[in-house]
Coordinates of C-alpha atoms in Angstrom, one line a residue:
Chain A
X1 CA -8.8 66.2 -48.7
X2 CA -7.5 62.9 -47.0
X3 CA -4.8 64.1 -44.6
X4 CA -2.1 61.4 -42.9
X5 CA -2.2 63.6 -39.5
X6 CA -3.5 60.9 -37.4
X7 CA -1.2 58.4 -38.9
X8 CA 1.6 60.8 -37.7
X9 CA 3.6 59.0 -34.5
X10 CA 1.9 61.3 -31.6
X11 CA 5.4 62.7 -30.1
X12 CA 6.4 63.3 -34.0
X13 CA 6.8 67.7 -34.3
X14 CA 4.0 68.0 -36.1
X15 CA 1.7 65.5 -34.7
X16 CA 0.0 68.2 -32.9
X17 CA -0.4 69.9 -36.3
X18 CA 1.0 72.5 -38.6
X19 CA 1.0 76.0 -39.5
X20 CA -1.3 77.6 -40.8
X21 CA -3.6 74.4 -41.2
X22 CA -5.7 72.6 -38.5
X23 CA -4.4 70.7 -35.3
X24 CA -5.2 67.8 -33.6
X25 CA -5.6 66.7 -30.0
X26 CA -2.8 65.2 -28.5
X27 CA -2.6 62.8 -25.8
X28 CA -2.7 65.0 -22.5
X29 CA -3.7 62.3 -19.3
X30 CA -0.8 61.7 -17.5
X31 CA -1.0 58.2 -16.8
X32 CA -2.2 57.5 -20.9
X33 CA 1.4 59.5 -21.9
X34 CA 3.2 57.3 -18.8
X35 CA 2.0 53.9 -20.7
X36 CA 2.1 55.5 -24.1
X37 CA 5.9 56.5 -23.8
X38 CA 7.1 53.1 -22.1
X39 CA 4.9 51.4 -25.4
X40 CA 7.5 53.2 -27.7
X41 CA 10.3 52.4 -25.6
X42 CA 9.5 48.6 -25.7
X43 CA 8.9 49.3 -29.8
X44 CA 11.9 50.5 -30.1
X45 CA 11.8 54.1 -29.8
X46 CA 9.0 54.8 -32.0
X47 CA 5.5 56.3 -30.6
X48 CA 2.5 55.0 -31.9
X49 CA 0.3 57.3 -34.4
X50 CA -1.6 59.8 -32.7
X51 CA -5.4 58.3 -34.0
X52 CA -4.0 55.0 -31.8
X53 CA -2.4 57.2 -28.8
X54 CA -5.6 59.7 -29.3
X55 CA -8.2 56.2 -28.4
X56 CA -5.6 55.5 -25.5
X57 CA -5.7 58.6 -23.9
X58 CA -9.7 59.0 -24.6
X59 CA -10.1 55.3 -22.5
X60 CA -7.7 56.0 -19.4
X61 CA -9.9 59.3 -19.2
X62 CA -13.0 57.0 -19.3
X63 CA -12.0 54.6 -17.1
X64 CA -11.4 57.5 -14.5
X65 CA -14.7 58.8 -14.8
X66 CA -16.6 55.7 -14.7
X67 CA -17.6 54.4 -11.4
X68 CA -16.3 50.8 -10.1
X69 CA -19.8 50.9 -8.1
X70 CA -18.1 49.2 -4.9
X71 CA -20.2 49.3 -1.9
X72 CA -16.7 49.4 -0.1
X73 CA -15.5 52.5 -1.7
X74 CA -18.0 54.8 -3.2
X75 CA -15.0 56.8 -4.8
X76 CA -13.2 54.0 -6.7
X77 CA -13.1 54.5 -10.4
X78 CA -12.8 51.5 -13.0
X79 CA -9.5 53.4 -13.1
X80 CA -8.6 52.3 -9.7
X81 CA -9.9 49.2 -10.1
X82 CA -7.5 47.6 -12.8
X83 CA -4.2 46.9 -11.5
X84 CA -2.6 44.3 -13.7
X85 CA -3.8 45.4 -17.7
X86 CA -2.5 45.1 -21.2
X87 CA -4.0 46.5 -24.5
X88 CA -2.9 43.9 -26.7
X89 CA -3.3 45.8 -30.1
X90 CA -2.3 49.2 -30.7
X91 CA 1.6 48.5 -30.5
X92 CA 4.0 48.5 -33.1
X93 CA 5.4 45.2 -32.2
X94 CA 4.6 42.2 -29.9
X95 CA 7.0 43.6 -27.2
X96 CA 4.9 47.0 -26.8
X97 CA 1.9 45.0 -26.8
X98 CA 3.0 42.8 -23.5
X99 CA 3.6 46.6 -21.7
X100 CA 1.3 46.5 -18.7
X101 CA -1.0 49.6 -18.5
X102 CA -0.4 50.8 -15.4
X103 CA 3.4 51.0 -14.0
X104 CA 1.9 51.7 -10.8
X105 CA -1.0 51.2 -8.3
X106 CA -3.1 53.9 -7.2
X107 CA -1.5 56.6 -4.8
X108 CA -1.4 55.4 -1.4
X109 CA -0.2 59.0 0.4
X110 CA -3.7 61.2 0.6
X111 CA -2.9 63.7 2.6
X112 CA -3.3 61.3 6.0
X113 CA -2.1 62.4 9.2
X114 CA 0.8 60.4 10.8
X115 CA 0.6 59.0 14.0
X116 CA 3.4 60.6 16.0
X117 CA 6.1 58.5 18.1
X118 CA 7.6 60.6 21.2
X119 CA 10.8 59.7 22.9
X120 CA 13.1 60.7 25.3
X121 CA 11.1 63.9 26.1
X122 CA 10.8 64.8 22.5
X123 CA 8.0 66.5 21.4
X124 CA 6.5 66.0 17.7
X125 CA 3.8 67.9 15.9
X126 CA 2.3 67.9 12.3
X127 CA 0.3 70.8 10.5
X128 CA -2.2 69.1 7.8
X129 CA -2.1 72.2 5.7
X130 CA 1.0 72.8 5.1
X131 CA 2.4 68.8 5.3
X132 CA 4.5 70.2 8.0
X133 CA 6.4 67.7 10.5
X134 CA 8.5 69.7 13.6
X135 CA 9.9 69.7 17.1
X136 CA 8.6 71.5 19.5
X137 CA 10.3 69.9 22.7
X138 CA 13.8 69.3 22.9
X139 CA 14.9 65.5 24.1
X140 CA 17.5 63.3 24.5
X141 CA 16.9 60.8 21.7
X142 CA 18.5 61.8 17.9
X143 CA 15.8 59.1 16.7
X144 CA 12.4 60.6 18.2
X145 CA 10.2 61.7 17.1
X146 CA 9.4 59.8 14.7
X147 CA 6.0 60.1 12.1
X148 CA 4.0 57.2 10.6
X149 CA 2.6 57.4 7.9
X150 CA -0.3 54.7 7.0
X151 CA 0.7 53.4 3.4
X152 CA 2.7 51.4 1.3
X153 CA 1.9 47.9 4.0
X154 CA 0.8 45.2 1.4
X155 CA 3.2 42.7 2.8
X156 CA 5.4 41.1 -0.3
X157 CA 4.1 43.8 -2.4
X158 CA 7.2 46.1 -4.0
X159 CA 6.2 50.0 -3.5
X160 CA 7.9 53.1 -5.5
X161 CA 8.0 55.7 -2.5
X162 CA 9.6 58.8 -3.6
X163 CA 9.4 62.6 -2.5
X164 CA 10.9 65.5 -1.5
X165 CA 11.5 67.3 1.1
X166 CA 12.1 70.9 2.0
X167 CA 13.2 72.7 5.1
X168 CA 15.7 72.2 8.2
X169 CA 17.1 68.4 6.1
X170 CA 20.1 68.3 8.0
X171 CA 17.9 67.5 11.1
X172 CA 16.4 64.4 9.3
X173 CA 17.6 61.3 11.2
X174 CA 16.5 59.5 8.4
X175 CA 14.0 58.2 6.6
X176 CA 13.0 54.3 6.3
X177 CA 10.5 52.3 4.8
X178 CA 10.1 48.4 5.6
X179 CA 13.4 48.8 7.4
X180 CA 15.2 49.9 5.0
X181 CA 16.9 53.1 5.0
X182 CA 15.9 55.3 2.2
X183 CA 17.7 58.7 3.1
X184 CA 19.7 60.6 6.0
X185 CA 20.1 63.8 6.6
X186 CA 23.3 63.9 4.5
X187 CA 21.3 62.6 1.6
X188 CA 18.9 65.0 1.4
X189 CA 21.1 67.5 2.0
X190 CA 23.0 66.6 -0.9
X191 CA 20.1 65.8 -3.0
X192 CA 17.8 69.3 -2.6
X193 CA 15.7 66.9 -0.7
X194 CA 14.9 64.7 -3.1
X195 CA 14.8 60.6 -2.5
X196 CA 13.4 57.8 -4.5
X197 CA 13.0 54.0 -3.9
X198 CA 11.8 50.5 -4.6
X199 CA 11.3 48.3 -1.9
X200 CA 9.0 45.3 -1.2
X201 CA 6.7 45.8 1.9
X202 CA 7.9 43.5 5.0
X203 CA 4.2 45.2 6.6
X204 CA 5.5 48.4 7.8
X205 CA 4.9 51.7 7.2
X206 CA 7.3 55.0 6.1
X207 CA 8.8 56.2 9.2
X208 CA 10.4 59.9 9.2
X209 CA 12.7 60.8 12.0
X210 CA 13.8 63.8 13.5
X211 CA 16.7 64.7 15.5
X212 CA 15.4 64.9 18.7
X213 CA 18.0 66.6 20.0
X214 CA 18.4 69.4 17.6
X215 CA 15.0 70.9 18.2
X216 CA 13.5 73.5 17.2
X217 CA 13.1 72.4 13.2
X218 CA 10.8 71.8 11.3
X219 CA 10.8 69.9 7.5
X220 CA 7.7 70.2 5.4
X221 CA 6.7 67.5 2.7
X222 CA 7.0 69.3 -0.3
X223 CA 5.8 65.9 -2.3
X224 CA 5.4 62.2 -1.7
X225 CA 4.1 59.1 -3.0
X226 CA 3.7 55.3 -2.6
X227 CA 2.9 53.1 -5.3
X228 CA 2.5 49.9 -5.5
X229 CA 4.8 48.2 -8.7
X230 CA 2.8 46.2 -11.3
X231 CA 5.0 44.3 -13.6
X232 CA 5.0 43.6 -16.9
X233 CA 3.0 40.8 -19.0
X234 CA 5.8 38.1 -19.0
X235 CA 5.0 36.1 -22.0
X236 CA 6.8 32.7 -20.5
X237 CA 5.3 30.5 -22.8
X238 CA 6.3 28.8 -25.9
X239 CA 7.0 30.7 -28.7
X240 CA 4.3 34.0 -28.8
X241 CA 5.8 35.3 -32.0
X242 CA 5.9 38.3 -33.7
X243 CA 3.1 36.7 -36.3
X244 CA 0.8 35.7 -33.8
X245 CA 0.4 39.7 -33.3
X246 CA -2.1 41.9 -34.9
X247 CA -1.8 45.4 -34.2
X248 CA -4.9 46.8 -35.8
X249 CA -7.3 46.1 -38.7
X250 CA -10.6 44.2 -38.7
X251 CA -9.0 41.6 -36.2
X252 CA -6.5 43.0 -33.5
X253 CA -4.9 41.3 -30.6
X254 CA -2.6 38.4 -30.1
X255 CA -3.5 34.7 -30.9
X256 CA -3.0 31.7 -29.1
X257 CA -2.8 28.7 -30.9
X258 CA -5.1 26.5 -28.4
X259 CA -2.0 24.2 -27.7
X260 CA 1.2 25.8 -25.9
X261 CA 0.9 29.5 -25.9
X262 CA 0.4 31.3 -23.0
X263 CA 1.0 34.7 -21.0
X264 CA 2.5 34.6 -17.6
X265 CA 0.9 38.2 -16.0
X266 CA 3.2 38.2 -12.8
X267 CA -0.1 39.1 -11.3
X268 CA -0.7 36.7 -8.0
X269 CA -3.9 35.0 -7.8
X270 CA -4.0 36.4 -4.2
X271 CA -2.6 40.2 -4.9
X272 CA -6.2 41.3 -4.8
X273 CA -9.4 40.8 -2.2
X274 CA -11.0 37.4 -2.4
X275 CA -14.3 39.4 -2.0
X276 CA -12.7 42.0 -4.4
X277 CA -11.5 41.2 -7.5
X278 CA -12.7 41.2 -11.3
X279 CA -11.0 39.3 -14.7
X280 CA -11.4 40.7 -17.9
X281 CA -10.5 39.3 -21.9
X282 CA -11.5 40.9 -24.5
X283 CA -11.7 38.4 -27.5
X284 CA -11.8 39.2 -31.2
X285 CA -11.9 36.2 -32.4
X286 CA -13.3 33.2 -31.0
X287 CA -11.6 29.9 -30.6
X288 CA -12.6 25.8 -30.3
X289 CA -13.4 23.8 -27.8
X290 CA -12.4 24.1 -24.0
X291 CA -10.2 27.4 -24.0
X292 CA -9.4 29.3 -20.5
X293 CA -8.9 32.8 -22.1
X294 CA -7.7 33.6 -18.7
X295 CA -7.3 32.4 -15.2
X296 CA -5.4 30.8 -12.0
X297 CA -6.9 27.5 -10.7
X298 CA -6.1 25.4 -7.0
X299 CA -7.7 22.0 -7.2
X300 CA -7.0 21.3 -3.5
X301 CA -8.0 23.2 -1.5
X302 CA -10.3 23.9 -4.3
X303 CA -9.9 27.8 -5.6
X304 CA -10.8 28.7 -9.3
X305 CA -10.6 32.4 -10.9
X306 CA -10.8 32.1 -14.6
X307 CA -12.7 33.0 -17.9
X308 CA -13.4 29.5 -19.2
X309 CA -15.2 29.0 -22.9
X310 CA -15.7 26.1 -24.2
X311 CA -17.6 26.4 -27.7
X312 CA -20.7 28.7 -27.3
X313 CA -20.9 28.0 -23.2
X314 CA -19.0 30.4 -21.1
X315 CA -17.7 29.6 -17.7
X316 CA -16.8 32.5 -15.1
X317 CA -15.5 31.8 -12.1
X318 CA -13.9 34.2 -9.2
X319 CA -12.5 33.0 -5.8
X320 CA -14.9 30.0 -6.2
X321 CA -14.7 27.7 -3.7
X322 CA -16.4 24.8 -6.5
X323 CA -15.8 24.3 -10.0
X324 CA -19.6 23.0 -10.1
X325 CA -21.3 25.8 -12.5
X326 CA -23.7 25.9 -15.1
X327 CA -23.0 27.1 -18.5
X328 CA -23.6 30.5 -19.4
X329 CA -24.1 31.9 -23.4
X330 CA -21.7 33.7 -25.4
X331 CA -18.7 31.9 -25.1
X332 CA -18.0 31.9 -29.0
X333 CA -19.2 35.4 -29.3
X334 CA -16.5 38.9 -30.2
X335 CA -16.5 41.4 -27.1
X336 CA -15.1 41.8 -23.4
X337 CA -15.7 38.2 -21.4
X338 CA -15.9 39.5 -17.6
X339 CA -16.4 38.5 -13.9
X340 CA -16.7 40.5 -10.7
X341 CA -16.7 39.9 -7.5
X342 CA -17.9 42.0 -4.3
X343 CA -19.4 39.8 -2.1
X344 CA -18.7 36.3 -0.3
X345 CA -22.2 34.9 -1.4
X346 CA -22.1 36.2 -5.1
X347 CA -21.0 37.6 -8.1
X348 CA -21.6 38.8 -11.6
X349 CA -20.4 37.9 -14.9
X350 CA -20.6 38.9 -18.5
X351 CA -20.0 37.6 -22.1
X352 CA -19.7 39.1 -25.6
X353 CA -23.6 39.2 -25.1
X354 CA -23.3 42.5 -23.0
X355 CA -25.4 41.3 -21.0
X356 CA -24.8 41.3 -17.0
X357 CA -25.9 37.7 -14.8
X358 CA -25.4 37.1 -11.2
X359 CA -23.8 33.9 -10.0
X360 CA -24.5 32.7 -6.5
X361 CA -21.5 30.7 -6.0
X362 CA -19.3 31.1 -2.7
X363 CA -15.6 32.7 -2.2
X364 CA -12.8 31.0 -0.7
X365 CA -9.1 32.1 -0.6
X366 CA -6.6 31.8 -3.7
X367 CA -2.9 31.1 -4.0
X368 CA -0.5 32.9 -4.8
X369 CA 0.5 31.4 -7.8
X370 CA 0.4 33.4 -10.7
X371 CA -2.6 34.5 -13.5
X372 CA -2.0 33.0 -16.8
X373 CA -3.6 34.3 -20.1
X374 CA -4.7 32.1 -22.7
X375 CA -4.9 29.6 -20.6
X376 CA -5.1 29.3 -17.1
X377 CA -2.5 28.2 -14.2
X378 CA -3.8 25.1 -12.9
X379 CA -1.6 23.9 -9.6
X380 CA 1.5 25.5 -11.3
X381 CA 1.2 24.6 -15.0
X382 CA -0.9 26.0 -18.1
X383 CA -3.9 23.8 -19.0
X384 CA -6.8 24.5 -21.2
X385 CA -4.8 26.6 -23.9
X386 CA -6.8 29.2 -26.1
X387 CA -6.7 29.6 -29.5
X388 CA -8.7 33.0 -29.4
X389 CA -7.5 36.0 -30.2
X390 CA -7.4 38.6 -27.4
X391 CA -6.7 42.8 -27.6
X392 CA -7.3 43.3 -24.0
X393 CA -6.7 41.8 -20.5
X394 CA -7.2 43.3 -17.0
X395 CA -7.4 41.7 -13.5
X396 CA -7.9 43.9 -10.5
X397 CA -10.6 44.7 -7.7
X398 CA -14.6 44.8 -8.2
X399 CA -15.6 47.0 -10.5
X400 CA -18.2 47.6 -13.1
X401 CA -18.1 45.7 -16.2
X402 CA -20.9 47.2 -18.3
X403 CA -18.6 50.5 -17.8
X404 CA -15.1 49.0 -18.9
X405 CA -17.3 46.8 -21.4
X406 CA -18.3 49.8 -23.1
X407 CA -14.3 51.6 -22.6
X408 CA -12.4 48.5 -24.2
X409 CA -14.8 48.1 -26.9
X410 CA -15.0 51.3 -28.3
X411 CA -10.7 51.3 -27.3
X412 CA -10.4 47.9 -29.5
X413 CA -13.1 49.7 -32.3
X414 CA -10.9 52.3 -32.6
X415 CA -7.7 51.0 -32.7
X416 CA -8.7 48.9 -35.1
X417 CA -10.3 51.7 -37.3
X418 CA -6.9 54.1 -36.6
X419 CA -4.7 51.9 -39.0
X420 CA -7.2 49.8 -40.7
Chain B
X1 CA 22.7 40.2 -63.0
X2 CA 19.1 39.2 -63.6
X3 CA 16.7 38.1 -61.1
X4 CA 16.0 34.9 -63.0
X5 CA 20.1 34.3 -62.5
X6 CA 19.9 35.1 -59.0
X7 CA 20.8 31.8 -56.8
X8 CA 17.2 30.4 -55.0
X9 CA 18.1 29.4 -51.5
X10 CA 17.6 25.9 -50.8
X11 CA 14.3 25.4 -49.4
X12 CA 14.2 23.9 -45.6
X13 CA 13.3 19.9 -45.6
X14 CA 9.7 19.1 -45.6
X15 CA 9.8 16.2 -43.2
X16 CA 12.6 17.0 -41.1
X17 CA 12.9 14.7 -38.1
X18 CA 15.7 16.6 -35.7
X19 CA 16.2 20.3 -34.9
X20 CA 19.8 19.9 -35.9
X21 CA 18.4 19.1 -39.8
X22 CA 16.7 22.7 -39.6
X23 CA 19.9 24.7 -38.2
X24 CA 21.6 25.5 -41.6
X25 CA 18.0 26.9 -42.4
X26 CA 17.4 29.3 -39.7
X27 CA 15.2 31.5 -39.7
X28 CA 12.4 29.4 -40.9
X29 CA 8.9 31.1 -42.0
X30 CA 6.2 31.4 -39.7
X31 CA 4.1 29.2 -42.2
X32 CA 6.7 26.4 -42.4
X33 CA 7.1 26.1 -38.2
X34 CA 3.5 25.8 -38.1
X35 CA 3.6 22.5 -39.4
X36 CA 5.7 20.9 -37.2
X37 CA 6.4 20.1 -33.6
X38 CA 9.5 19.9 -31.6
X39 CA 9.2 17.7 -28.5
X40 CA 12.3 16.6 -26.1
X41 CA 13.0 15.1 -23.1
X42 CA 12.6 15.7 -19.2
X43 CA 17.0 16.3 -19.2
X44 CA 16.8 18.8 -22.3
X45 CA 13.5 21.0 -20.7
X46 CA 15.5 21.6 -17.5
X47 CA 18.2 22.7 -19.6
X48 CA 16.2 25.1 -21.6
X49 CA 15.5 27.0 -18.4
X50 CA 18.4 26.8 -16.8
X51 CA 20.2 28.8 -19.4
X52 CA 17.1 31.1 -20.0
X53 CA 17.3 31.6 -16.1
X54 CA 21.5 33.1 -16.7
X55 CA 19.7 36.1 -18.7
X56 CA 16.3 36.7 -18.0
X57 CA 14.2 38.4 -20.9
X58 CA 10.3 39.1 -21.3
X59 CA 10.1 36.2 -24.3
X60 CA 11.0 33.0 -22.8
X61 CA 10.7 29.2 -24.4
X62 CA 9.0 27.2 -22.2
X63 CA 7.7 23.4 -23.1
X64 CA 4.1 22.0 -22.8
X65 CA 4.5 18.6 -21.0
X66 CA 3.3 15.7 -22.7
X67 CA 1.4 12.6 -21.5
X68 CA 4.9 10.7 -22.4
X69 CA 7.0 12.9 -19.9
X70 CA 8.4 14.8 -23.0
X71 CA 7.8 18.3 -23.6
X72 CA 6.4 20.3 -26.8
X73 CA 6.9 23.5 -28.1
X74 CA 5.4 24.5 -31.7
X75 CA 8.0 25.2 -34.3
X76 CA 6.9 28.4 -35.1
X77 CA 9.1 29.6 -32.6
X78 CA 12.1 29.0 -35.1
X79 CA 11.1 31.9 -37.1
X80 CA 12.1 34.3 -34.1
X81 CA 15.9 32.2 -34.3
X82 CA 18.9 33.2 -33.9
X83 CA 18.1 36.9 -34.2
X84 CA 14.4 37.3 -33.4
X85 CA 12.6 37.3 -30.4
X86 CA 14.2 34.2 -28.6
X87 CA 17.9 35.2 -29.6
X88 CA 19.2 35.5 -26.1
X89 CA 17.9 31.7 -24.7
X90 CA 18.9 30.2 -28.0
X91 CA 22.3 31.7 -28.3
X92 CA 22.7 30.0 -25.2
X93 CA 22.1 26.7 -26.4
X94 CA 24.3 23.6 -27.2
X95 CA 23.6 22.9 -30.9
X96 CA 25.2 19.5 -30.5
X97 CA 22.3 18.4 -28.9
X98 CA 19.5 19.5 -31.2
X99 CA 19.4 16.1 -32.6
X100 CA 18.1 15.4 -29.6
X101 CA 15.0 17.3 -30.4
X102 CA 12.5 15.3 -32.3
X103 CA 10.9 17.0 -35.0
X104 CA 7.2 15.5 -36.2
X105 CA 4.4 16.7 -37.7
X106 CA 2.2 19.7 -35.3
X107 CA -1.1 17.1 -35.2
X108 CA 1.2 14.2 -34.1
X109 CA 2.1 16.0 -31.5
X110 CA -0.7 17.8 -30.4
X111 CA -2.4 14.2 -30.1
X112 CA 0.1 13.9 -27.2
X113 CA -1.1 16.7 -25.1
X114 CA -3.4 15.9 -22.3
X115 CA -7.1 16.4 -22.2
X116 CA -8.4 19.2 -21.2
X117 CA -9.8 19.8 -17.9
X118 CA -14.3 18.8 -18.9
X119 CA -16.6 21.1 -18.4
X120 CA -19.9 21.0 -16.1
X121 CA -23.0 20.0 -17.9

């Protein structure tokens, strides 16, 4: 018997099944139910159905199992790798659709020891195990010693940092990050050592002080986190209306109409490594003529990173330091358009034809200007609008695009399939 | 009262020239906006974002300039006015001067965007 279970909103009561007959699995990654509950927010308080929610959840947990094959980091996940991303189907309404992803970066605070500051006969230690920061030597200074703690030092870059902490808190000088206080004693006294901010880096790390004076004490780091902020999809163009969006059926995404439309991702062409990055679009339906699908362009000093098609020739481009490039195939083809890049010399690129081809075309340094989708930010200003229609975006560090080909097709496959 | 009694509402023009002949009309259809263009000056584009900038919102009108200095934006956008998706700029807006904004026919004014950017044989 046909059953309407999956086409139940996922945080409905019974989503998760009813008496007596049989359940169904519910989204349960942390980071899918993050995106999936600021989704229903933007839709206005309703969750998506759980067959949509259940393809979600089942493609964060893919992405964090596939490897981003960096040389640099033989731990990164695809998963790590996207930073700025939106599913562009799926959502009940265009506003959903534009939330990015991820809210947040990857965890910058792994367990690494802080460099200890001494002062004015102070003496600092730190236990590892327990995340343990104390005086062992009484000085003269209520600001020493003082712990550093690597993280959060993207200059320009805005950081959640949060935590709590646990112990002697009235002994906490206080606690800053990029010079900017973020608790005192008093506060976390008053707060069961609890304190939460976002701040944008000036290049300095979290420092914790202890009173000096007051020694011995000891606080212990109970939890803590830094985070860099992604922001939202910022649809700046003209006029993305509600009808340009599909959320599911045979052809989901939002269209462009080739002339004026265009995403602003408040994603800086520079936020990521010129010899470590990657684009992605994935494209349901094809569009005319010369259409960036997404990208940021300098013509002087010359810097292109786009997805450029133009009829059945495909263009990639990252960090390129020359627009000279041949055509590649696929460019009017359905599937993830995709370009990586891990080295100066090189890089790789893929089409709808699923197929992977190295480009040996050298890096140079972007702008910061911002990445445009459905069209790309040329000195400032959208140029070479798309007309495609797109269910998927990311832009990021290297990683490996046969994995997230394979991820955001069968995510697109079964969105579309979910609420045919 | 029948349906066939029912009053039809008046359908919106189908060669309007000004954004102030569509006001009484607003929301248009999707289908209808398609068809048309509204392109403006230099003066009225600043304008727009200046009082898009008072309230900042994720959806955000924002004209394509023209190889005549004047800016486009698709018509389309008038089915998400004055309560859709746009509300906030447009309720902002001085509707004395929408017949400032030239309405004409979408492939008219397409034929004034620039060229794209060729491609490497």
């Amino acid at each position: 018997m046909p059953t309407l279970a999956p086409k139940l909103p996922w945080q409905h009561a019974f989503a998760g099944g009813y008496p007596g007959r049989s359940g169904q699995a519910l989204p349960t990654d942390p980071d899918a139910i993050d995106y999936l509950n600021r989704v229903a927010a933007a839709d206005g308080g309703v969750s998506v159905e759980v067959g949509i929610a259940q393809a979600i959840d089942a493609f964060v947990r893919g992405c964090k199992a596939d490897s981003a094959g960096y040389a640099g980091d033989p731990t990164r996940t695809n998963w790590d790798a996207i930073k700025s991303a939106c599913i562009m189907c799926g959502a009940r309404t265009l506003s959903g659709a534009l939330v990015s992803l991820r809210k947040y970066g990857v965890e910058e605070f792994v367990n690494q020891t802080p460099t200890i500051n001494d002062g004015g006969g102070s003496v600092g230690a730190y236990d590892s195990a327990t995340r343990t920061m104390s005086i062992t030597g009484v000085g003269a200074e209520n600001t020493r010693p003082r712990f550093d703690f690597n993280m959060g030092r993207s200059l320009g870059v805005t950081y959640k940092f949060e935590g709590r902490l646990s112990g002697d808190l009235s002994k906490v000088y206080r606690v800053l990050f990029a010079d900017t206080v973020v608790a005192t004693g008093a506060s976390l006294v008053a707060n069961g050592g609890v304190f939460s901010s976002t701040i944008t880096s000036n290049g300095y790390p979290p420092y914790f002080y202890l009173d000096g004076t007051q020694a011995p004490s000891s606080v212990r780091i109970d939890s803590l986190s830094m985070k860099a902020v992604i922001n939202d999809a910022t649809n700046v163009a003209n006029n993305f209306t509600s009808s340009d969006y599909s959320r599911s059926g045979a052809t989901p995404g939002l269209k462009g109409n080739g002339s004026t439309k265009y995403l602003n991702t408040n994603r800086a062409g520079n936020a990521d490594g010129q010899d470590d990055y990657h684009l992605s679009a994935y494209q349901t339906a094809a569009a005319g003529g010369v259409a960036a699908l997404i990208g940021s362009t300098v013509t002087s000093p010359e810097s292109r990173t786009s997805l450029v098609t133009a009829g059945a020739d495909y263009y990639p481009r990252i960090n390129n330091s020359t627009g000279a490039l041949a055509n590649y195939p696929g460019g009017n083809t359905v599937g993830l358009f995709a370009a990586s890049r891990a080295l100066a010399a090189s890089y790789v690129a893929r089409s709808g034809t699923s197929e992977n081809f190295p480009l040996a075309v050298a890096s140079t340094a972007h702008q910061a200007q911002s990445v445009y989708v459905f069209s790309q930010n040329v000195n400032g200003s959208p140029a070479d609008f798309s007309g495609s229609r797109l269910a998927f975006y990311s832009i990021g560090s290297s990683l490996s695009l046969s994995a997230l080909d394979a991820r955001v097709s069968t995510l697109v496959s079964q969105i579309a399939a979910a609420i045919p | 009262m029948p349906d066939d009694l029912d009053p039809q509402p008046t359908p919106p023009p189908a060669n309007p020239t000004t954004l102030a002949e569509l006001l009484p009309f607003l929301p248009v259809s999707y289908e209808y906006g398609q068809q048309f263009g509204m392109v403006y000056s230099q003066e009225l584009a600043d304008r727009l974002e200046e009082v898009q900038a008072e309230e900042p919102t994720q959806f955000v009108a924002k004209g394509v300039a023209l190889t005549d200095g004047r800016y486009l934006l698709t018509a389309d956008i008038l089915s998400e006015v004055p309560s859709g998706l746009y509300r906030i700029g447009f309720s902002k807006l001085d509707p004395s001067r929408f017949d400032e904004i030239e309405i004409m026919p979408i492939a008219d004014a397409l034929a004034l965007l620039p060229v794209p950017e060729p491609m490497p044989e």
